[in-house]
CSV table of N, CA and C in Angstrom, one decimal:
chain,number,residue,atom,x,y,z
A,1,UNK,N,-21.4,0.4,-13.1
A,1,UNK,CA,-21.5,0.3,-11.9
A,1,UNK,C,-20.6,0.9,-10.5
A,2,UNK,N,-20.7,-0.8,-10.6
A,2,UNK,CA,-19.2,-1.8,-9.9
A,2,UNK,C,-18.4,-1.4,-9.3
A,3,UNK,N,-17.3,-0.7,-10.2
A,3,UNK,CA,-16.5,0.4,-10.8
A,3,UNK,C,-17.0,1.2,-10.5
A,4,UNK,N,-17.4,2.2,-9.9
A,4,UNK,CA,-18.1,3.5,-9.3
A,4,UNK,C,-17.9,3.6,-7.8
A,5,UNK,N,-18.8,2.5,-8.0
A,5,UNK,CA,-18.9,2.0,-6.0
A,5,UNK,C,-17.3,1.4,-5.5
A,6,UNK,N,-16.5,0.9,-6.3
A,6,UNK,CA,-15.9,0.5,-5.7
A,6,UNK,C,-14.4,2.0,-5.3
A,7,UNK,N,-14.4,2.3,-6.2
A,7,UNK,CA,-13.5,3.7,-6.3
A,7,UNK,C,-14.2,4.8,-5.3
A,8,UNK,N,-15.6,4.9,-5.0
A,8,UNK,CA,-15.8,5.5,-4.0
A,8,UNK,C,-15.5,4.7,-2.7
A,9,UNK,N,-15.2,3.2,-2.8
A,9,UNK,CA,-15.1,3.4,-0.9
A,9,UNK,C,-13.4,3.5,-0.2
A,10,UNK,N,-13.5,2.9,-2.2
A,10,UNK,CA,-11.7,2.1,-1.5
A,10,UNK,C,-10.9,3.5,-1.7
A,11,UNK,N,-11.3,4.5,-2.6
A,11,UNK,CA,-10.7,5.4,-2.6
A,11,UNK,C,-10.1,6.4,-1.5
A,12,UNK,N,-12.2,6.7,-0.1
A,12,UNK,CA,-11.0,6.9,1.7
A,12,UNK,C,-10.9,6.6,2.2
A,13,UNK,N,-11.0,5.0,2.3
A,13,UNK,CA,-10.2,3.9,2.7
A,13,UNK,C,-8.1,4.4,2.2
A,14,UNK,N,-7.9,3.9,0.8
A,14,UNK,CA,-7.4,4.7,1.6
A,14,UNK,C,-6.5,5.5,1.7
A,15,UNK,N,-7.2,6.1,1.1
A,15,UNK,CA,-6.5,8.1,2.7
A,15,UNK,C,-6.4,8.2,3.7
A,16,UNK,N,-7.2,7.0,4.5
A,16,UNK,CA,-6.6,6.4,5.9
A,16,UNK,C,-6.2,5.5,6.1
A,17,UNK,N,-5.8,5.1,5.7
A,17,UNK,CA,-4.6,3.8,5.4
A,17,UNK,C,-3.1,4.4,5.2
A,18,UNK,N,-3.4,5.8,4.5
A,18,UNK,CA,-2.1,6.5,4.0
A,18,UNK,C,-1.9,7.0,5.1
A,19,UNK,N,-2.7,7.8,6.2
A,19,UNK,CA,-3.0,8.6,7.3
A,19,UNK,C,-2.2,7.8,8.3
A,20,UNK,N,-3.2,6.5,8.1
A,20,UNK,CA,-2.6,5.8,9.4
A,20,UNK,C,-0.7,5.3,9.2
A,21,UNK,N,-0.1,4.9,8.6
A,21,UNK,CA,0.8,4.4,7.6
A,21,UNK,C,2.0,5.9,8.3
A,22,UNK,N,1.4,6.7,7.8
A,22,UNK,CA,2.1,8.6,7.8
A,22,UNK,C,2.5,8.7,9.5
A,23,UNK,N,1.0,8.9,10.7
A,23,UNK,CA,1.3,8.5,11.7
A,23,UNK,C,2.6,7.7,12.5
A,24,UNK,N,2.5,6.8,11.8
A,24,UNK,CA,3.3,5.4,12.6
A,24,UNK,C,4.6,5.2,11.9
A,25,UNK,N,4.8,5.8,10.8
A,25,UNK,CA,6.0,5.4,10.6
A,25,UNK,C,7.2,6.7,10.5
A,26,UNK,N,5.7,8.1,10.2
A,26,UNK,CA,6.4,9.1,9.6
A,26,UNK,C,7.4,9.4,8.4
A,27,UNK,N,8.5,9.6,7.9
A,27,UNK,CA,9.4,9.5,7.1
A,27,UNK,C,9.6,8.3,6.5
A,28,UNK,N,9.3,7.1,7.1
A,28,UNK,CA,10.0,5.2,5.9
A,28,UNK,C,8.5,5.6,4.9
A,29,UNK,N,7.9,6.0,5.0
A,29,UNK,CA,6.8,6.5,4.1
A,29,UNK,C,6.3,7.1,3.0
A,30,UNK,N,6.4,7.4,1.6
A,30,UNK,CA,6.1,8.1,1.2
A,30,UNK,C,5.4,7.5,0.0
A,31,UNK,N,3.7,8.1,0.3
A,31,UNK,CA,2.6,7.0,-0.9
A,31,UNK,C,2.6,8.8,-1.2
A,32,UNK,N,1.6,8.7,-2.5
A,32,UNK,CA,0.4,9.5,-4.1
A,32,UNK,C,-0.7,9.4,-2.3
A,33,UNK,N,-1.5,10.6,-1.5
A,33,UNK,CA,-2.2,10.6,-0.7
A,33,UNK,C,-3.8,9.9,-2.1
A,34,UNK,N,-3.7,10.2,-3.5
A,34,UNK,CA,-4.7,9.8,-3.5
A,34,UNK,C,-4.1,8.4,-4.4
A,35,UNK,N,-5.4,6.5,-3.6
A,35,UNK,CA,-4.7,5.4,-3.9
A,35,UNK,C,-6.0,5.6,-4.1
A,36,UNK,N,-6.4,3.7,-4.3
A,36,UNK,CA,-7.5,3.0,-3.6
A,36,UNK,C,-7.6,1.5,-3.2
A,37,UNK,N,-8.0,1.5,-1.8
A,37,UNK,CA,-7.1,0.3,-0.8
A,37,UNK,C,-8.3,-0.5,-0.5
A,38,UNK,N,-8.9,-2.0,-1.2
A,38,UNK,CA,-9.2,-2.5,-0.3
A,38,UNK,C,-9.9,-2.5,2.3
A,39,UNK,N,-10.8,-2.8,1.6
A,39,UNK,CA,-11.1,-2.0,3.6
A,39,UNK,C,-10.6,-3.9,4.4
A,40,UNK,N,-9.5,-4.8,2.6
A,40,UNK,CA,-10.3,-6.1,3.2
A,40,UNK,C,-8.3,-6.7,2.2
A,41,UNK,N,-7.6,-5.5,2.5
A,41,UNK,CA,-6.4,-5.1,2.6
A,41,UNK,C,-4.8,-5.2,3.2
A,42,UNK,N,-3.7,-5.8,3.9
A,42,UNK,CA,-3.8,-6.0,4.2
A,42,UNK,C,-1.4,-4.3,3.9
A,43,UNK,N,-1.1,-4.1,5.7
A,43,UNK,CA,-0.2,-3.6,4.9
A,43,UNK,C,1.0,-3.7,6.3
A,44,UNK,N,1.6,-4.5,6.4
A,44,UNK,CA,2.7,-4.9,7.2
A,44,UNK,C,3.9,-4.1,7.1
A,45,UNK,N,3.7,-2.8,8.6
A,45,UNK,CA,6.1,-2.8,8.0
A,45,UNK,C,6.3,-2.8,9.9
A,46,UNK,N,7.9,-3.8,9.6
A,46,UNK,CA,8.2,-4.0,10.4
A,46,UNK,C,8.8,-2.2,11.0
A,47,UNK,N,10.1,-3.2,12.3
A,47,UNK,CA,11.3,-1.6,12.5
A,47,UNK,C,11.6,-1.1,11.3
A,48,UNK,N,12.9,0.4,11.0
A,48,UNK,CA,13.4,0.5,10.3
A,48,UNK,C,12.7,0.2,8.7
A,49,UNK,N,11.2,-0.3,8.6
A,49,UNK,CA,11.3,-0.3,6.7
A,49,UNK,C,10.2,0.3,6.5
A,50,UNK,N,11.3,0.5,4.8
A,50,UNK,CA,10.7,1.8,4.6
A,50,UNK,C,9.8,1.8,2.8
A,51,UNK,N,8.3,2.3,2.9
A,51,UNK,CA,7.9,1.5,1.9
A,51,UNK,C,7.7,3.1,1.7
A,52,UNK,N,7.7,3.4,-0.2
A,52,UNK,CA,7.2,4.4,-1.5
A,52,UNK,C,6.0,3.7,-1.6
A,53,UNK,N,5.0,4.5,-2.6
A,53,UNK,CA,4.3,3.9,-3.0
A,53,UNK,C,3.7,5.4,-4.3
A,54,UNK,N,3.6,5.3,-5.6
A,54,UNK,CA,3.9,6.4,-7.0
A,54,UNK,C,2.4,6.2,-6.8
A,55,UNK,N,2.4,7.7,-8.2
A,55,UNK,CA,0.5,7.5,-7.9
A,55,UNK,C,-0.1,6.9,-8.2
A,56,UNK,N,-1.0,6.8,-8.2
A,56,UNK,CA,-3.0,6.0,-9.3
A,56,UNK,C,-2.8,4.0,-8.3
A,57,UNK,N,-1.5,4.3,-6.8
A,57,UNK,CA,-1.5,2.5,-6.6
A,57,UNK,C,-2.6,1.9,-6.0
A,58,UNK,N,-3.2,0.7,-6.6
A,58,UNK,CA,-4.3,0.3,-5.8
A,58,UNK,C,-4.1,-0.9,-5.6
A,59,UNK,N,-4.8,-1.0,-4.5
A,59,UNK,CA,-5.0,-2.8,-3.4
A,59,UNK,C,-6.3,-3.7,-3.8
A,60,UNK,N,-6.1,-4.8,-4.0
A,60,UNK,CA,-7.8,-4.9,-3.9
A,60,UNK,C,-7.7,-6.0,-3.1
A,61,UNK,N,-9.2,-6.7,-3.0
A,61,UNK,CA,-9.6,-7.6,-0.7
A,61,UNK,C,-8.8,-9.0,-1.2
A,62,UNK,N,-8.4,-9.4,0.5
A,62,UNK,CA,-7.6,-9.8,0.2
A,62,UNK,C,-6.1,-9.0,0.3
A,63,UNK,N,-5.2,-8.9,-0.4
A,63,UNK,CA,-3.7,-8.2,-0.6
A,63,UNK,C,-3.3,-7.9,0.5
A,64,UNK,N,-2.2,-8.7,0.4
A,64,UNK,CA,-0.8,-7.9,1.8
A,64,UNK,C,0.6,-7.6,1.0
A,65,UNK,N,0.8,-6.6,1.7
A,65,UNK,CA,2.5,-6.7,1.6
A,65,UNK,C,2.8,-6.0,2.7
A,66,UNK,N,3.5,-6.9,2.9
A,66,UNK,CA,5.1,-6.7,4.6
A,66,UNK,C,6.5,-6.7,4.4
A,67,UNK,N,6.4,-5.3,4.2
A,67,UNK,CA,7.7,-5.4,4.5
A,67,UNK,C,9.0,-5.1,5.9
A,68,UNK,N,9.3,-6.5,6.1
A,68,UNK,CA,10.0,-6.4,6.9
A,68,UNK,C,11.2,-5.4,7.6
A,69,UNK,N,11.7,-6.0,8.5
A,69,UNK,CA,13.1,-5.5,9.4
A,69,UNK,C,14.0,-4.7,8.5
A,70,UNK,N,13.8,-3.3,7.9
A,70,UNK,CA,14.9,-3.2,7.2
A,70,UNK,C,15.1,-3.1,6.5
A,71,UNK,N,13.0,-3.6,5.7
A,71,UNK,CA,14.0,-3.7,4.3
A,71,UNK,C,13.6,-2.6,3.3
A,72,UNK,N,13.4,-2.2,2.2
A,72,UNK,CA,12.4,-1.0,1.0
A,72,UNK,C,11.9,-2.1,-0.3
A,73,UNK,N,10.5,-1.3,0.2
A,73,UNK,CA,9.5,-1.7,-1.0
A,73,UNK,C,8.9,0.3,-1.4
A,74,UNK,N,9.6,0.5,-3.0
A,74,UNK,CA,9.0,1.1,-4.6
A,74,UNK,C,8.1,0.4,-5.3
A,75,UNK,N,7.0,0.5,-5.3
A,75,UNK,CA,6.3,0.5,-6.1
A,75,UNK,C,5.8,1.8,-6.8
A,76,UNK,N,6.4,1.9,-8.0
A,76,UNK,CA,5.9,3.2,-9.0
A,76,UNK,C,4.7,3.0,-9.5
A,77,UNK,N,4.1,3.9,-10.2
A,77,UNK,CA,2.9,5.0,-10.2
A,77,UNK,C,2.4,3.3,-11.6
A,78,UNK,N,0.6,4.0,-10.7
A,78,UNK,CA,0.1,2.8,-12.3
A,78,UNK,C,0.1,1.5,-11.6
A,79,UNK,N,0.5,1.6,-10.3
A,79,UNK,CA,1.2,-0.4,-9.5
A,79,UNK,C,-0.6,-0.8,-9.3
A,80,UNK,N,-0.7,-1.6,-9.0
A,80,UNK,CA,-2.7,-3.1,-8.9
A,80,UNK,C,-1.4,-3.8,-8.4
A,81,UNK,N,-2.3,-5.0,-6.5
A,81,UNK,CA,-1.8,-5.7,-6.4
A,81,UNK,C,-3.5,-6.1,-6.7
A,82,UNK,N,-3.8,-7.3,-7.5
A,82,UNK,CA,-5.4,-7.7,-7.5
A,82,UNK,C,-5.4,-8.9,-6.4
A,83,UNK,N,-6.6,-9.6,-6.8
A,83,UNK,CA,-6.9,-10.2,-5.1
A,83,UNK,C,-6.3,-11.2,-5.0
A,84,UNK,N,-6.2,-11.2,-3.1
A,84,UNK,CA,-5.0,-12.5,-2.3
A,84,UNK,C,-3.4,-12.7,-2.7
A,85,UNK,N,-2.7,-11.4,-3.3
A,85,UNK,CA,-1.2,-11.5,-3.8
A,85,UNK,C,-0.8,-11.2,-3.1
A,86,UNK,N,0.7,-11.3,-2.5
A,86,UNK,CA,1.1,-11.3,-1.0
A,86,UNK,C,3.0,-10.6,-1.8
A,87,UNK,N,2.9,-10.3,-1.1
A,87,UNK,CA,4.2,-9.2,-1.3
A,87,UNK,C,5.1,-9.2,-0.2
A,88,UNK,N,5.5,-10.1,0.0
A,88,UNK,CA,6.8,-9.8,0.6
A,88,UNK,C,8.9,-9.3,1.2
A,89,UNK,N,8.9,-8.7,1.9
A,89,UNK,CA,9.7,-8.1,1.8
A,89,UNK,C,10.8,-7.9,2.0
A,90,UNK,N,11.9,-8.5,1.8
A,90,UNK,CA,13.3,-8.7,3.0
A,90,UNK,C,14.7,-8.6,2.7
A,91,UNK,N,14.6,-7.9,1.1
A,91,UNK,CA,16.0,-6.6,1.7
A,91,UNK,C,15.3,-5.5,0.4
A,92,UNK,N,15.4,-5.8,-0.7
A,92,UNK,CA,14.9,-4.4,-1.7
A,92,UNK,C,14.3,-5.1,-2.4
A,93,UNK,N,12.3,-4.6,-3.0
A,93,UNK,CA,11.6,-4.4,-4.3
A,93,UNK,C,11.5,-3.5,-4.4
A,94,UNK,N,11.2,-3.7,-6.4
A,94,UNK,CA,11.5,-2.5,-6.9
A,94,UNK,C,11.0,-2.2,-8.5
A,95,UNK,N,9.5,-2.2,-8.2
A,95,UNK,CA,8.9,-1.8,-9.4
A,95,UNK,C,8.1,-1.4,-9.7
């Protein structure tokens, strides 16, 4: 039951984060529309940073993804950032 409740909360929040990133960074962000992001996760991007997610991307509570100036992050399909995981990119990361 806990898993289904988490999906009901995290998928709409993931869609809202997707829309917010798309509005702010336009073509520098490519994200599959269906992703599950916890309300307690954060995504930070600097100027000219590029971010790309594949299908079924999941971010748990406390996870942080930071893409610094002119860096590029590419995360493939079925990727999950678990609790309190931090990914900081200064140049390029491809998973």
